[in-house]
Amino acid sequence: MASLPTARPVSGGFVRPATLIAALLAFALASVVPATVAHAQLLTFPTVPKQQKKPRLPQRAGQDQMLVQAQRIDYDYINHRVAAVGNVQIFYQGSTLEADRVVYDEKTKRLHAEGTVRLTDEYGNVTNTNSLDLNENFRDGFIDSLHVDTADRTRMAAASATRTAGTYTVFESGVYTACEPCKDNPKKPPLWQVKAARIIHDQGEKMMYFESARFELFGFPIAYFPYFSAPDPTVKRKTGFLVPTIRHNSIYGAAVSVPYYWALAPNYDATFAPMITTKQGVLLQGEFRQRLANGSYAIRAAGISQLDKDYFDAGAPGHRTNRGSIESTGRFALNQQWVWGWQGVLLSDRSFLADYKPSLSAYKNNTDPTNLGLPGLSEATSQIYITGQGDRSYFDARAIHYYGFSNQDSQKQLPIIHPVIDYNYTHKNPVLGGELSHRFNFVSLTRSNADFDAVSSFASQTGACSQTADPAVKNRSNCLLRGAPGTYNRFSAETSWKKTIIDSYGQMFTPFASVRMDASERQTDNEIGVSNYLTTGDSTLVRGMPTIGMEYRYPFISVQSWGSQTFEPIAQVIARPNETQIGKWQNEDAQSFTFDDTNLLKVDKFSGWDRAEGGGRANVAVQYTAQANSGGTFSALFGQSYHLFGQNSFAQTDPTNTALQSGIDTDRSDYVARFSLQPNRTYKFTSRFRFDHDDFAVQRMELEASASFDRWSFSALYGDYAAQPALGFLERRQGLLGTARYKLTENWVAYGSLLYDLKAEKFNSTSFGVGYIDDCVILALNYATSYSYDVNGSNPQRVSTVMLQLSFRTLGGSAVSQSTSHTNSNYTY
């Protein structure tokens, strides 16, 4: 069975030092024999007279043959010694010993290597020393002034080392680090290192014990430990304490957590991580993980009995004594094409994870120092799924439960999906000379209460869209029905065909055709105001949508000395009947709609299956691309859509007012455009526009720019969006999102991000910090702010977080953070 991910415990401190390779003192010289002078060969010995018996290096029966190479072999018959001298190289069972001189004393049964001694074992670990001395059985010995480079790029040095009983090795004045030496000054201390008076390695237990140890960072000692222990580098998982974490939060005060890890078996383990707080008591946390032959799963739990529940306002989610969570994730492969799995969470209340951020939670905030936004938690998703993918097919089925964390979320308004299924298949062989494909979708969901959304200032101020409000004011001018109460089932199937024909002039004709069928069955509860949007009770609907059309493209290509240009007019003509039963179908997956360059040339521009575009339509566009030989590119697209006949689907109202005031709800749509320029690898500019079809006024604009240099990079996005009262956007919206990163030195970096509301003249979120990052350490200090709102979208609560993160390669890491919350209705931070 495969092993679980690495978990390295530390007892009494931070450090997980490297160990001297076990083979260092029990290496291949256990069966060394000499080679003939000045030649390398397999073991052969000349016959010597009995009166002058030649001293021999020890041999063991049944061992693999050894290759010894040296400039010469010296025999001392009187003292019974044999010496290999000059560029000695001994190869045995994947290990290599190099030395200036190797001497074996047959009387004392000791072997001594001296000069520049270098041992490379079969795993790639390299040991350098001035001298090495072993006893007869080569299990015990002494090494002077050694330096070890392991295969995982850890390093260790010591003044001397002694091995006894074939198991214990004692390093005197030892030093351990996982940092590369400075290229410009190899004698300079590494970024961090651990120095100890004595380091004892128990090979049988695979543990390292440190005595009188101090931890140095940037050459300065920052911590001292009289004694601590850690597993040696060969151990990937071992029972013991992990690195502690320290936090401070206005909710629970100061807190410290010292996780304890159990390596129960090679393929499963457990972690217990109680967090002791000064204000709320002890938060208990635990996790169990297991990896099986075809997958893995994990179970996590956290809980606390709060000492001061009154810190939270009465009625707030946190105003309770007992709070907690249970989470589980799993993923298993059925074969090479199919996988199944789950993700689940049970919570005592919506704000538990955001308030306590359990360290073992799958929903904890990302502490990556380069994650500028430090995003908060929005929702928890519980689901079980099965997915299969072939060369030309895809299947996905999943049942989903959403748990909203925002104060604006009402759990009874969120749907339970049981299930949603998607299947796509494309035929391998052409059909009528073209490509034939099929798509299927099935969804079944239940919602307890109706989800109304205010779209007028009157509704926002008076609460006219609340669950118990007067049904007379619940209409499309005041409220949208985002979700209907009851059960909704829909099955959709579509078969499509298309073929591209290129004539002798280079013109591209693509005829296409499709037929789609939808059937739905729903039981809509007669909740207050729902009947103003949908018929309540049981209903069954069926609709069909056949489509035929033609796409035309004629690319003109010009090749110049500086590069090439392509000018391409594009036209689509689509014929189909009207969309039927608009407003009678429940709209769950097609509420999001933005008319821009990305969907101008789509046959059906709706985002989901619950709406089906109907009526005759023509889409036209002009696309231009310039490609310079130097690598720079410029591209542009400009186009418009026309309603030709029948009913314009985008001008019709449904319970969510989808596509109203979108720019395509008129017979002649707004103009859409995209311009993109990337002159080189450094700069990139992209802009998207939607212009009014009458006066060319800007209805939608996005300007995005990014640059990346050797030492700094930035990106900025400016958005300007016209009001859409039918969707609840009563005023024009303008905002700026920016990120920046500056490399102060080779390893030091400063970074930041912000989201600024230009209309409200306030920051919605900010984040900035500074960090040191290299191959062996991460040190970062971050500050971030974000906002949350109550159920009415008012009374913003600002959450400010300061986080110090420190992580050492091979030792693990820890983070110290402090979060504070403030409530003020007039924040302009």
JSON list of N, CA and C in Angstrom, two decimals, residues 568-601:
[
{"chain": "A", "resi": 568, "resn": "GLU", "atom": "N", "xyz": [-10.64, 38.78, -41.00]},
{"chain": "A", "resi": 568, "resn": "GLU", "atom": "CA", "xyz": [-11.62, 37.72, -41.17]},
{"chain": "A", "resi": 568, "resn": "GLU", "atom": "C", "xyz": [-13.03, 38.22, -40.87]},
{"chain": "A", "resi": 569, "resn": "PRO", "atom": "N", "xyz": [-13.86, 38.42, -41.89]},
{"chain": "A", "resi": 569, "resn": "PRO", "atom": "CA", "xyz": [-15.28, 38.68, -41.64]},
{"chain": "A", "resi": 569, "resn": "PRO", "atom": "C", "xyz": [-16.00, 37.37, -41.31]},
{"chain": "A", "resi": 570, "resn": "ILE", "atom": "N", "xyz": [-16.94, 37.47, -40.37]},
{"chain": "A", "resi": 570, "resn": "ILE", "atom": "CA", "xyz": [-17.67, 36.29, -39.90]},
{"chain": "A", "resi": 570, "resn": "ILE", "atom": "C", "xyz": [-19.15, 36.62, -39.88]},
{"chain": "A", "resi": 571, "resn": "ALA", "atom": "N", "xyz": [-19.96, 35.70, -40.34]},
{"chain": "A", "resi": 571, "resn": "ALA", "atom": "CA", "xyz": [-21.41, 35.89, -40.33]},
{"chain": "A", "resi": 571, "resn": "ALA", "atom": "C", "xyz": [-22.09, 34.56, -40.00]},
{"chain": "A", "resi": 572, "resn": "GLN", "atom": "N", "xyz": [-23.12, 34.64, -39.20]},
{"chain": "A", "resi": 572, "resn": "GLN", "atom": "CA", "xyz": [-23.94, 33.48, -38.87]},
{"chain": "A", "resi": 572, "resn": "GLN", "atom": "C", "xyz": [-25.40, 33.81, -39.14]},
{"chain": "A", "resi": 573, "resn": "VAL", "atom": "N", "xyz": [-26.11, 32.86, -39.72]},
{"chain": "A", "resi": 573, "resn": "VAL", "atom": "CA", "xyz": [-27.55, 32.98, -39.88]},
{"chain": "A", "resi": 573, "resn": "VAL", "atom": "C", "xyz": [-28.17, 31.75, -39.26]},
{"chain": "A", "resi": 574, "resn": "ILE", "atom": "N", "xyz": [-29.14, 31.99, -38.34]},
{"chain": "A", "resi": 574, "resn": "ILE", "atom": "CA", "xyz": [-29.74, 30.90, -37.56]},
{"chain": "A", "resi": 574, "resn": "ILE", "atom": "C", "xyz": [-31.25, 30.97, -37.70]},
{"chain": "A", "resi": 575, "resn": "ALA", "atom": "N", "xyz": [-31.87, 29.85, -38.00]},
{"chain": "A", "resi": 575, "resn": "ALA", "atom": "CA", "xyz": [-33.32, 29.78, -38.12]},
{"chain": "A", "resi": 575, "resn": "ALA", "atom": "C", "xyz": [-33.85, 28.73, -37.14]},
{"chain": "A", "resi": 576, "resn": "ARG", "atom": "N", "xyz": [-34.87, 29.12, -36.39]},
{"chain": "A", "resi": 576, "resn": "ARG", "atom": "CA", "xyz": [-35.49, 28.21, -35.43]},
{"chain": "A", "resi": 576, "resn": "ARG", "atom": "C", "xyz": [-36.83, 28.83, -34.98]},
{"chain": "A", "resi": 577, "resn": "PRO", "atom": "N", "xyz": [-37.68, 28.03, -34.41]},
{"chain": "A", "resi": 577, "resn": "PRO", "atom": "CA", "xyz": [-38.96, 28.56, -33.94]},
{"chain": "A", "resi": 577, "resn": "PRO", "atom": "C", "xyz": [-38.79, 29.38, -32.66]},
{"chain": "A", "resi": 578, "resn": "ASN", "atom": "N", "xyz": [-39.89, 29.94, -32.19]},
{"chain": "A", "resi": 578, "resn": "ASN", "atom": "CA", "xyz": [-39.84, 30.72, -30.96]},
{"chain": "A", "resi": 578, "resn": "ASN", "atom": "C", "xyz": [-39.60, 29.82, -29.76]},
{"chain": "A", "resi": 579, "resn": "GLU", "atom": "N", "xyz": [-38.95, 30.40, -28.74]},
{"chain": "A", "resi": 579, "resn": "GLU", "atom": "CA", "xyz": [-38.87, 29.73, -27.44]},
{"chain": "A", "resi": 579, "resn": "GLU", "atom": "C", "xyz": [-40.27, 29.70, -26.83]},
{"chain": "A", "resi": 580, "resn": "THR", "atom": "N", "xyz": [-40.68, 28.56, -26.42]},
{"chain": "A", "resi": 580, "resn": "THR", "atom": "CA", "xyz": [-42.05, 28.40, -25.91]},
{"chain": "A", "resi": 580, "resn": "THR", "atom": "C", "xyz": [-42.09, 28.41, -24.39]},
{"chain": "A", "resi": 581, "resn": "GLN", "atom": "N", "xyz": [-43.23, 28.76, -23.87]},
{"chain": "A", "resi": 581, "resn": "GLN", "atom": "CA", "xyz": [-43.53, 28.67, -22.43]},
{"chain": "A", "resi": 581, "resn": "GLN", "atom": "C", "xyz": [-42.54, 29.48, -21.58]},
{"chain": "A", "resi": 582, "resn": "ILE", "atom": "N", "xyz": [-42.13, 30.64, -22.11]},
{"chain": "A", "resi": 582, "resn": "ILE", "atom": "CA", "xyz": [-41.22, 31.50, -21.36]},
{"chain": "A", "resi": 582, "resn": "ILE", "atom": "C", "xyz": [-41.92, 32.00, -20.11]},
{"chain": "A", "resi": 583, "resn": "GLY", "atom": "N", "xyz": [-41.26, 31.93, -18.99]},
{"chain": "A", "resi": 583, "resn": "GLY", "atom": "CA", "xyz": [-41.84, 32.35, -17.73]},
{"chain": "A", "resi": 583, "resn": "GLY", "atom": "C", "xyz": [-42.56, 31.24, -17.00]},
{"chain": "A", "resi": 584, "resn": "LYS", "atom": "N", "xyz": [-42.85, 30.14, -17.70]},
{"chain": "A", "resi": 584, "resn": "LYS", "atom": "CA", "xyz": [-43.49, 29.01, -17.04]},
{"chain": "A", "resi": 584, "resn": "LYS", "atom": "C", "xyz": [-42.45, 28.00, -16.54]},
{"chain": "A", "resi": 585, "resn": "TRP", "atom": "N", "xyz": [-41.27, 28.05, -17.17]},
{"chain": "A", "resi": 585, "resn": "TRP", "atom": "CA", "xyz": [-40.19, 27.15, -16.75]},
{"chain": "A", "resi": 585, "resn": "TRP", "atom": "C", "xyz": [-39.45, 27.76, -15.57]},
{"chain": "A", "resi": 586, "resn": "GLN", "atom": "N", "xyz": [-39.12, 26.93, -14.63]},
{"chain": "A", "resi": 586, "resn": "GLN", "atom": "CA", "xyz": [-38.30, 27.37, -13.50]},
{"chain": "A", "resi": 586, "resn": "GLN", "atom": "C", "xyz": [-36.88, 27.58, -13.99]},
{"chain": "A", "resi": 587, "resn": "ASN", "atom": "N", "xyz": [-36.29, 28.73, -13.70]},
{"chain": "A", "resi": 587, "resn": "ASN", "atom": "CA", "xyz": [-34.94, 29.05, -14.17]},
{"chain": "A", "resi": 587, "resn": "ASN", "atom": "C", "xyz": [-33.96, 28.93, -13.01]},
{"chain": "A", "resi": 588, "resn": "GLU", "atom": "N", "xyz": [-33.18, 27.86, -13.03]},
{"chain": "A", "resi": 588, "resn": "GLU", "atom": "CA", "xyz": [-32.19, 27.62, -11.98]},
{"chain": "A", "resi": 588, "resn": "GLU", "atom": "C", "xyz": [-30.75, 27.81, -12.46]},
{"chain": "A", "resi": 589, "resn": "ASP", "atom": "N", "xyz": [-30.45, 27.40, -13.69]},
{"chain": "A", "resi": 589, "resn": "ASP", "atom": "CA", "xyz": [-29.05, 27.39, -14.12]},
{"chain": "A", "resi": 589, "resn": "ASP", "atom": "C", "xyz": [-28.75, 28.37, -15.26]},
{"chain": "A", "resi": 590, "resn": "ALA", "atom": "N", "xyz": [-29.70, 29.21, -15.65]},
{"chain": "A", "resi": 590, "resn": "ALA", "atom": "CA", "xyz": [-29.48, 30.14, -16.76]},
{"chain": "A", "resi": 590, "resn": "ALA", "atom": "C", "xyz": [-29.73, 31.58, -16.32]},
{"chain": "A", "resi": 591, "resn": "GLN", "atom": "N", "xyz": [-29.50, 31.90, -15.05]},
{"chain": "A", "resi": 591, "resn": "GLN", "atom": "CA", "xyz": [-29.76, 33.24, -14.55]},
{"chain": "A", "resi": 591, "resn": "GLN", "atom": "C", "xyz": [-28.64, 34.21, -14.89]},
{"chain": "A", "resi": 592, "resn": "SER", "atom": "N", "xyz": [-27.42, 33.71, -15.00]},
{"chain": "A", "resi": 592, "resn": "SER", "atom": "CA", "xyz": [-26.28, 34.57, -15.27]},
{"chain": "A", "resi": 592, "resn": "SER", "atom": "C", "xyz": [-26.18, 34.82, -16.77]},
{"chain": "A", "resi": 593, "resn": "PHE", "atom": "N", "xyz": [-26.16, 36.10, -17.16]},
{"chain": "A", "resi": 593, "resn": "PHE", "atom": "CA", "xyz": [-26.06, 36.41, -18.59]},
{"chain": "A", "resi": 593, "resn": "PHE", "atom": "C", "xyz": [-25.34, 37.73, -18.79]},
{"chain": "A", "resi": 594, "resn": "THR", "atom": "N", "xyz": [-24.29, 37.70, -19.60]},
{"chain": "A", "resi": 594, "resn": "THR", "atom": "CA", "xyz": [-23.55, 38.89, -19.99]},
{"chain": "A", "resi": 594, "resn": "THR", "atom": "C", "xyz": [-23.31, 38.82, -21.49]},
{"chain": "A", "resi": 595, "resn": "PHE", "atom": "N", "xyz": [-23.77, 39.81, -22.21]},
{"chain": "A", "resi": 595, "resn": "PHE", "atom": "CA", "xyz": [-23.56, 39.84, -23.67]},
{"chain": "A", "resi": 595, "resn": "PHE", "atom": "C", "xyz": [-22.24, 40.53, -23.95]},
{"chain": "A", "resi": 596, "resn": "ASP", "atom": "N", "xyz": [-21.29, 39.76, -24.52]},
{"chain": "A", "resi": 596, "resn": "ASP", "atom": "CA", "xyz": [-19.99, 40.33, -24.87]},
{"chain": "A", "resi": 596, "resn": "ASP", "atom": "C", "xyz": [-19.38, 39.51, -26.00]},
{"chain": "A", "resi": 597, "resn": "ASP", "atom": "N", "xyz": [-18.09, 39.71, -26.24]},
{"chain": "A", "resi": 597, "resn": "ASP", "atom": "CA", "xyz": [-17.43, 39.04, -27.36]},
{"chain": "A", "resi": 597, "resn": "ASP", "atom": "C", "xyz": [-17.35, 37.53, -27.19]},
{"chain": "A", "resi": 598, "resn": "THR", "atom": "N", "xyz": [-17.44, 37.04, -25.95]},
{"chain": "A", "resi": 598, "resn": "THR", "atom": "CA", "xyz": [-17.28, 35.61, -25.73]},
{"chain": "A", "resi": 598, "resn": "THR", "atom": "C", "xyz": [-18.48, 34.79, -26.19]},
{"chain": "A", "resi": 599, "resn": "ASN", "atom": "N", "xyz": [-19.68, 35.40, -26.25]},
{"chain": "A", "resi": 599, "resn": "ASN", "atom": "CA", "xyz": [-20.86, 34.64, -26.67]},
{"chain": "A", "resi": 599, "resn": "ASN", "atom": "C", "xyz": [-21.55, 35.24, -27.89]},
{"chain": "A", "resi": 600, "resn": "LEU", "atom": "N", "xyz": [-20.93, 36.24, -28.52]},
{"chain": "A", "resi": 600, "resn": "LEU", "atom": "CA", "xyz": [-21.53, 36.84, -29.71]},
{"chain": "A", "resi": 600, "resn": "LEU", "atom": "C", "xyz": [-21.82, 35.81, -30.79]},
{"chain": "A", "resi": 601, "resn": "LEU", "atom": "N", "xyz": [-20.90, 34.88, -31.00]},
{"chain": "A", "resi": 601, "resn": "LEU", "atom": "CA", "xyz": [-21.04, 33.91, -32.09]},
{"chain": "A", "resi": 601, "resn": "LEU", "atom": "C", "xyz": [-21.54, 32.55, -31.60]}
]
